[in-house]
XYZ file of C-alpha atoms in Angstrom:
501
model
C 55.216 31.895 59.477
C 53.467 28.561 59.427
C 50.403 29.907 61.497
C 50.132 32.932 59.001
C 50.417 30.550 56.006
C 47.554 28.360 57.431
C 45.508 31.244 58.298
C 45.857 32.750 54.856
C 45.021 29.102 53.258
C 41.987 29.043 55.525
C 40.806 32.447 54.293
C 41.274 31.423 50.653
C 39.114 28.370 51.304
C 36.412 30.495 52.867
C 36.613 32.831 49.788
C 35.603 29.671 47.769
C 32.698 29.022 49.868
C 31.503 32.602 49.943
C 31.993 32.964 46.287
C 30.025 29.785 45.474
C 27.183 30.636 47.912
C 26.841 34.179 46.242
C 26.715 32.524 42.809
C 24.320 30.105 44.043
C 21.968 32.833 45.258
C 22.187 34.632 42.075
C 21.327 31.552 40.092
C 18.290 30.988 42.153
C 17.001 34.472 41.853
C 17.680 34.059 38.133
C 15.515 30.839 38.012
C 12.952 32.502 39.879
C 12.729 35.593 37.867
C 12.692 33.573 34.648
C 10.004 31.126 35.801
C 6.662 32.057 34.214
C 4.616 28.992 35.050
C 4.988 27.100 38.284
C 5.428 23.384 37.796
C 2.492 20.867 38.577
C 3.813 19.548 41.749
C 4.280 23.080 43.211
C 0.466 23.501 42.995
C 0.082 20.732 45.336
C 2.567 21.979 47.828
C 1.545 25.633 47.662
C -2.228 24.703 48.032
C -1.624 22.329 50.800
C 0.515 24.873 52.583
C -2.443 27.489 52.325
C -4.936 24.844 53.515
C -2.848 24.098 56.677
C -3.550 27.556 58.014
C -7.346 27.246 57.235
C -8.200 23.797 57.606
C -5.585 22.109 59.596
C -2.884 19.578 58.861
C -4.981 16.586 58.715
C -7.229 18.019 55.850
C -4.317 19.453 54.043
C -2.651 16.025 53.812
C -5.789 14.811 52.045
C -5.612 17.505 49.462
C -3.240 15.864 46.766
C -0.787 13.146 46.512
C 2.388 14.935 47.435
C 0.788 16.458 50.479
C 0.669 12.885 52.300
C 4.266 13.409 53.345
C 3.754 16.928 54.763
C 6.968 18.369 56.018
C 7.654 20.393 53.058
C 4.203 21.961 52.985
C 4.420 22.698 56.659
C 7.733 24.313 56.308
C 6.348 26.574 53.448
C 3.350 27.483 55.548
C 5.402 28.275 58.648
C 7.870 30.358 56.819
C 5.128 32.227 54.830
C 3.462 32.822 58.266
C 6.488 34.212 59.947
C 7.659 36.306 57.044
C 4.257 37.388 56.029
C 5.192 36.499 52.451
C 3.195 34.610 49.986
C 3.565 30.893 49.945
C 5.084 31.089 46.420
C 7.780 33.518 47.557
C 8.513 31.557 50.755
C 8.891 28.267 48.967
C 11.247 30.025 46.358
C 13.378 31.347 49.301
C 13.618 27.958 50.949
C 14.445 26.213 47.869
C 17.223 28.627 47.153
C 18.615 28.214 50.677
C 18.481 24.393 50.143
C 20.486 24.818 46.892
C 22.902 26.842 48.739
C 23.451 24.118 51.290
C 23.763 21.509 48.484
C 26.446 23.598 46.844
C 28.466 24.291 49.985
C 28.178 20.665 51.049
C 29.346 19.363 47.765
C 32.514 21.495 47.875
C 33.171 20.358 51.470
C 32.807 16.703 50.469
C 35.385 17.323 47.736
C 37.590 18.668 50.361
C 37.077 15.514 52.755
C 38.137 13.604 49.720
C 41.784 15.313 49.650
C 41.201 18.217 47.244
C 43.887 20.953 46.772
C 42.557 24.648 46.775
C 42.424 24.809 43.059
C 40.423 21.547 42.943
C 37.947 23.164 45.435
C 37.509 26.110 43.055
C 36.857 23.430 40.399
C 34.399 21.732 42.549
C 32.468 24.997 43.033
C 32.540 25.373 39.155
C 31.483 21.660 38.859
C 28.215 21.973 40.852
C 27.262 25.589 39.989
C 27.475 24.508 36.258
C 25.682 21.057 36.594
C 23.210 20.999 33.985
C 20.488 18.858 35.464
C 21.135 20.286 39.158
C 20.429 23.853 37.766
C 17.561 22.946 35.380
C 15.537 21.838 38.399
C 16.220 24.997 40.396
C 13.152 26.628 39.084
C 10.855 23.893 40.295
C 9.172 24.197 43.759
C 9.901 20.613 44.819
C 10.885 18.972 48.130
C 13.700 17.257 46.507
C 15.792 20.551 47.096
C 15.772 19.913 50.880
C 16.263 16.194 50.515
C 19.495 16.865 48.390
C 20.718 19.419 50.798
C 20.663 17.303 54.022
C 21.371 14.117 52.059
C 24.843 15.606 51.104
C 25.357 16.983 54.745
C 24.670 13.382 55.932
C 27.419 11.859 53.693
C 29.910 14.319 55.063
C 28.890 13.462 58.706
C 29.210 9.957 57.990
C 32.602 9.971 56.518
C 33.784 11.972 59.680
C 32.173 9.353 61.810
C 33.856 6.353 60.155
C 37.141 8.168 60.353
C 36.750 9.105 63.942
C 33.602 7.466 65.713
C 32.257 10.225 68.081
C 28.739 10.759 69.365
C 28.719 14.308 67.712
C 29.270 12.906 64.208
C 26.834 9.905 64.887
C 24.147 12.502 66.069
C 24.902 14.918 63.021
C 24.453 12.186 60.683
C 21.254 10.803 62.279
C 19.677 14.258 62.336
C 20.653 15.256 58.781
C 19.390 11.999 57.137
C 16.341 12.150 59.199
C 15.591 15.694 58.017
C 16.321 14.405 54.530
C 13.701 11.756 55.070
C 11.209 14.254 56.131
C 11.393 15.730 52.622
C 11.547 12.453 50.723
C 10.546 9.011 52.264
C 13.387 7.377 50.320
C 15.617 8.907 53.049
C 14.317 6.320 55.554
C 15.956 3.700 53.420
C 19.459 5.480 54.018
C 18.633 5.772 57.676
C 17.932 2.008 57.879
C 20.724 0.950 55.388
C 23.711 3.115 55.971
C 24.342 1.898 59.621
C 24.898 -1.573 58.195
C 28.280 -0.321 56.898
C 29.903 -0.543 60.453
C 29.830 -4.309 60.186
C 32.619 -3.797 57.560
C 34.600 -2.016 60.081
C 37.674 -3.804 61.894
C 36.468 -3.247 65.533
C 33.688 -2.086 67.833
C 31.135 -2.740 65.235
C 28.101 -3.434 67.701
C 28.839 -0.297 69.733
C 29.044 1.917 66.415
C 25.972 0.169 65.009
C 23.995 1.411 68.233
C 25.545 4.967 67.960
C 24.353 5.443 64.600
C 20.817 4.047 65.423
C 20.461 5.551 68.844
C 18.456 8.725 67.592
C 16.506 6.604 65.040
C 15.322 4.318 67.922
C 14.348 7.181 70.050
C 12.471 8.830 67.176
C 10.835 5.657 66.287
C 9.560 5.039 69.678
C 8.285 8.500 69.768
C 6.527 8.496 66.490
C 4.957 4.970 67.508
C 3.566 6.432 70.677
C 2.139 9.573 68.881
C 0.591 7.416 66.176
C -1.032 4.961 68.475
C -2.203 7.529 71.127
C -3.656 9.994 68.708
C -4.765 7.815 65.723
C -3.091 10.226 63.353
C -2.590 9.523 59.586
C 0.626 7.813 58.947
C 1.062 9.485 55.592
C 3.686 7.574 53.514
C 5.066 5.574 56.277
C 2.903 2.792 55.001
C 4.938 2.945 51.813
C 8.103 1.999 53.488
C 6.370 -0.709 55.408
C 5.028 -2.265 52.212
C 8.352 -1.920 50.521
C 10.153 -3.569 53.415
C 7.630 -6.369 53.742
C 6.656 -6.989 50.079
C 9.118 -5.191 48.086
C 10.988 -8.077 46.662
C 7.539 -9.766 45.759
C 6.265 -6.650 44.095
C 9.584 -6.350 42.203
C 9.650 -9.840 41.012
C 5.883 -9.587 40.057
C 6.414 -6.496 37.926
C 9.367 -8.065 36.238
C 7.541 -11.289 35.249
C 4.489 -9.139 34.124
C 6.894 -7.246 31.793
C 8.719 -10.299 30.724
C 5.468 -12.011 29.579
C 4.345 -8.996 27.769
C 7.680 -8.617 25.996
C 7.598 -12.257 25.115
C 4.069 -12.249 23.796
C 3.782 -8.816 22.187
C 7.330 -8.106 21.036
C 9.516 -11.100 20.465
C 9.155 -13.728 17.972
C 8.398 -17.373 19.156
C 12.075 -18.097 18.310
C 13.466 -15.396 20.834
C 10.589 -15.478 23.353
C 12.678 -18.014 25.561
C 15.207 -15.247 26.202
C 12.695 -12.531 27.153
C 14.081 -12.559 30.690
C 17.629 -11.940 29.549
C 16.452 -9.294 27.041
C 14.524 -7.349 29.583
C 17.282 -7.380 32.002
C 19.570 -5.968 29.376
C 16.877 -3.469 28.431
C 16.725 -2.378 32.076
C 20.377 -2.011 32.338
C 20.881 0.009 29.241
C 17.793 2.283 30.074
C 19.076 2.747 33.677
C 22.736 3.423 32.429
C 21.501 5.848 29.836
C 19.439 7.708 32.362
C 22.278 8.067 34.728
C 24.548 9.378 32.069
C 21.957 11.953 30.574
C 21.306 13.166 34.275
C 24.954 13.416 35.033
C 25.552 14.880 31.433
C 27.873 13.204 28.926
C 30.766 15.507 29.606
C 30.649 14.928 33.398
C 30.275 11.208 32.900
C 33.326 11.053 30.832
C 35.313 13.052 33.308
C 34.229 10.767 36.042
C 35.275 7.752 34.142
C 38.712 9.340 33.353
C 39.228 9.977 37.166
C 38.394 6.370 37.924
C 40.430 5.004 35.284
C 43.464 7.125 36.364
C 42.691 6.789 39.928
C 42.872 10.374 40.673
C 41.195 10.245 44.026
C 42.849 8.150 46.696
C 40.045 7.285 49.022
C 40.814 5.934 52.456
C 38.958 3.088 53.885
C 36.340 5.157 55.510
C 35.531 7.558 52.698
C 35.274 4.522 50.282
C 33.069 2.458 52.620
C 30.621 5.412 52.912
C 30.491 6.474 49.263
C 29.972 2.898 48.082
C 27.222 2.471 50.703
C 25.408 5.402 49.513
C 25.700 4.568 45.975
C 24.483 1.066 46.493
C 21.321 2.512 48.454
C 20.791 4.701 45.642
C 21.107 2.010 43.005
C 18.587 -0.252 44.983
C 16.024 2.498 45.367
C 16.014 3.880 41.926
C 16.519 0.598 39.981
C 13.560 -0.904 42.043
C 11.548 2.046 41.297
C 12.305 1.869 37.524
C 11.294 -1.937 37.385
C 8.067 -1.575 39.499
C 6.981 1.630 37.714
C 8.514 1.254 34.196
C 9.478 5.078 34.569
C 12.348 7.102 36.150
C 12.067 10.942 36.371
C 15.514 12.639 36.067
C 15.338 14.305 39.440
C 14.938 10.883 41.042
C 18.662 10.196 40.026
C 20.223 13.372 41.135
C 21.154 12.062 44.501
C 23.222 9.379 42.894
C 24.773 11.697 40.279
C 25.798 14.338 42.837
C 27.978 11.474 44.269
C 29.391 10.507 40.794
C 29.969 14.035 40.305
C 32.570 14.288 43.201
C 35.319 12.954 40.671
C 34.797 15.511 38.085
C 36.760 18.351 39.741
C 39.836 15.994 40.250
C 39.601 15.038 36.549
C 39.538 18.735 35.645
C 42.554 19.279 37.770
C 44.430 16.612 36.165
C 43.519 17.947 32.720
C 44.937 21.328 33.830
C 48.170 20.040 35.200
C 48.731 17.262 32.697
C 51.207 18.336 30.089
C 51.405 15.227 27.863
C 47.974 15.458 26.598
C 46.912 17.313 23.192
C 46.385 21.043 23.720
C 42.881 20.871 22.322
C 41.564 18.509 24.960
C 41.174 21.071 27.831
C 39.554 23.954 25.619
C 36.974 21.259 24.330
C 36.114 20.097 27.797
C 35.544 23.667 29.027
C 33.541 24.456 25.936
C 31.348 21.433 26.267
C 30.779 22.025 29.994
C 29.741 25.652 29.118
C 27.211 24.401 26.589
C 25.639 22.072 28.995
C 25.689 24.639 31.620
C 23.861 27.206 29.483
C 21.001 24.561 28.787
C 20.449 24.344 32.571
C 20.526 28.099 33.249
C 18.637 29.228 30.231
C 15.342 27.860 29.047
C 15.661 26.862 25.311
C 12.527 24.654 25.330
C 8.959 25.489 24.620
C 7.845 28.521 26.504
C 4.772 27.914 28.742
C 3.805 31.484 29.579
C 0.544 30.907 27.539
C -0.722 28.580 30.289
C -0.511 31.357 32.853
C -2.007 33.819 30.655
C -4.906 31.732 29.692
C -5.561 31.007 33.508
C -5.294 34.652 34.258
C -7.667 35.534 31.546
C -10.324 33.245 32.914
C -9.699 34.722 36.449
C -10.287 38.201 35.038
C -13.172 37.601 32.767
C -15.398 35.096 34.533
C -17.699 35.213 37.655
C -17.209 32.988 40.695
C -20.172 30.761 39.674
C -19.081 30.215 36.099
C -18.555 26.589 35.220
C -15.188 26.081 33.656
C -13.636 22.964 32.076
C -9.938 22.765 31.288
C -7.775 19.677 30.600
C -4.679 21.541 32.065
C -4.014 21.743 35.807
C -1.766 24.747 35.589
C -4.606 26.778 33.689
C -7.062 25.696 36.445
C -4.669 26.841 39.039
C -4.165 30.281 37.597
C -7.870 30.666 36.892
C -8.349 30.953 40.797
C -11.680 29.236 40.103
C -11.422 25.819 41.549
C -10.285 26.146 45.343
C -9.546 23.052 47.092
C -11.460 21.035 44.558
C -8.795 21.608 41.938
C -6.924 18.221 42.303
C -10.172 16.188 42.369
C -11.465 18.101 39.311
C -8.122 17.999 37.361
C -8.131 14.276 37.680
C -11.477 14.221 36.246
C -10.890 16.766 33.514
C -7.601 15.234 32.362
C -9.550 12.871 30.096
C -11.202 15.013 27.376
C -13.751 12.423 27.020
C -15.397 14.174 29.859
C -16.814 16.798 27.409
C -17.255 14.418 24.447
C -20.698 13.794 22.772
C -21.969 17.090 23.671
C -21.308 17.021 27.426
C -19.300 20.211 26.883
C -22.696 21.941 26.811
C -22.896 21.803 30.617
C -19.991 24.198 30.913
C -19.799 28.067 30.418
C -16.302 28.083 29.200
C -13.927 25.543 27.947
C -10.102 26.195 28.014
C -8.550 23.317 26.096
C -4.780 23.075 25.912
C -3.875 21.463 22.465
C -0.471 20.568 21.010
C 0.637 21.648 17.634
C -1.482 20.569 14.852
C -4.139 19.207 17.220
C -6.741 21.760 16.322
C -7.447 20.107 12.922
C -7.721 16.536 14.212
C -9.048 16.842 17.826
C -12.568 14.998 17.929
C -13.721 17.370 20.684
C -12.808 20.483 19.102
C -14.402 19.324 15.842
C -17.632 18.898 17.869
C -17.690 22.471 18.827
C -19.939 24.835 16.772
C -18.670 28.243 18.019
C -15.483 30.076 17.553
C -12.941 30.655 20.297
C -13.247 33.777 22.181
C -9.425 33.740 22.978
C -6.421 31.938 21.987
C -3.116 31.758 23.892
C -0.072 30.115 22.386
C 3.743 29.875 21.963
C 5.945 29.933 18.928
C 5.884 26.121 18.740
C 2.259 26.011 17.941
C 1.166 24.874 21.554
C -2.089 26.540 22.497
C -4.866 27.114 25.080
C -8.041 27.671 23.163
C -10.867 29.282 25.197
C -14.622 28.814 24.104
C -17.659 30.658 25.569
C -20.547 28.196 25.322
C -23.680 29.909 24.382
C -26.820 28.886 26.370
C-alpha cells in the first residue's frame, strides 16, 4: 500500500510539472502571436545570427553591441539552419523552451525547500502568473537562457551541499557555465558560489576543488584557444576589467555623483551630507526597483513568509540561497552605481529567488483560519490583476513602427536614400542591411537632418511623440506635406516625407 501511495503521489507531482509546462508553452505562443514589433535588442541578435551564415562568426561579433557575446546568436543560427526556419521563429521557439525550463526549475526548487503537493501547485501558479517574468516573454533576449540554467544551477548547488558528489558538482558547473554563455554575469556566479564551501564544517578544500574542476579545465582550454588562434575575446575583457578595477570604477562613479549632487542639487548647508544622501538615494532606488520587479503583492507575500518563518531551510539550502542573493546584490547594485541605470530584467534573477517564498505564503493563507475572510480573496484578485498586466499589453501599441517600415520596403527602390530616427522602422524597411546599426547610431540624433541636411535624402521617416509635430524644429523646416502617416491611439506617429529633387 505504501508503494502504491508513493507511486500515486509521484504521478500527482508529474501532473503539476506537465500542467505548468503546457501552460508555459501556451503563454509563449500567445506572446509570440500578440507581438507586432520585435524589441530593439532582437534586431541585433537576429541580424548577427544571419550574418554568421554569410560572413562568419568573427564578422558577426563586430556587427552590434550584444553580438560581442555571441552564444545566443550562434544558437539561433544553428537552430534556424537545422530546422530550416527563419531566425525570428527559431529565436521564439528557443526562448519558449528556456521559459519552460525556468518554470519547471522554479517548481523543483520550491520542492527542494520542503513544499507539499498543494504548495507545488501554488508554485506553478506563482511563476506562471509572475508579472515581470511574463512581460518579457515576448522579447527576443539572451536573458531567457540565462534564467533557465541559472535556476538549474541553484538546484544542483543545493543538492551538492546536501550530498557532495561529483555528479552534482559537474551539473552545477555545466549549468552555470551555460548560463554564463548567455550573460557574462554568470561568470561571477561561477567564481563566487564555490566560495560558499568555506562555510562548510568539513572537507572544504576538496569540495572547493570539486566545484572548480570543470571551471579550471574550461579556463585552460579557452586560454589555449585564444592564445593559439588570436580570436576576439568578446566580453571577457569586461570581467577582467571588473575583477581588476571594479572597486576603483565603483568608487570613482560614486564620488562623481556625490560631487554633482553637492554642487548642483543640495544647498551649501546640506552639501556636507551629500555622501549619506546619495547612499540613501541608491538604497531607496534599488529597493523600489526590486519591489516593482517582484510586484508589490509578491513582495508583501514574501515578507509575510519571512516574518512567519514559513520555510524551514536546512543549512545547505540557506547557504546556497544566501550566496546567490549576495552575488545578485553585488552585481546589480554595482551596475546601478556605475551606470545610474538598472533595467527591470536585470533584477529578474534576484526576484526569482525571492519569489520562492510566495507559494508558502499562499499555502499559509489558505490553511490559516484565524485571519479575516477577505484577505485571501483580495490577495488572489491582486495577483490576477498584476498577472493580466504581464500577459496582455495595455501600453502604447507599436504596430505603427512595423507598418511604416514595411511601407518603405514596398514603396522604395534599393538605391533610395532613407533617413529614420527609429531603429525598428529601419529594420522593417529591409533597406540598410549590415549597415543598420552604424546608421542607426548616426541617425538617432535628429540634428543629422537639421539646417537643410534633410535634402540629401529621398525619404524621411520620422518617429515623433504625441504633440511633437507642432514643436519639432526639424519638422518645421520641411516644406512638403507627408506622403504617409502611421500612428497609434496615443498620438505617437511615424511621419514619412518624400523629398522633392
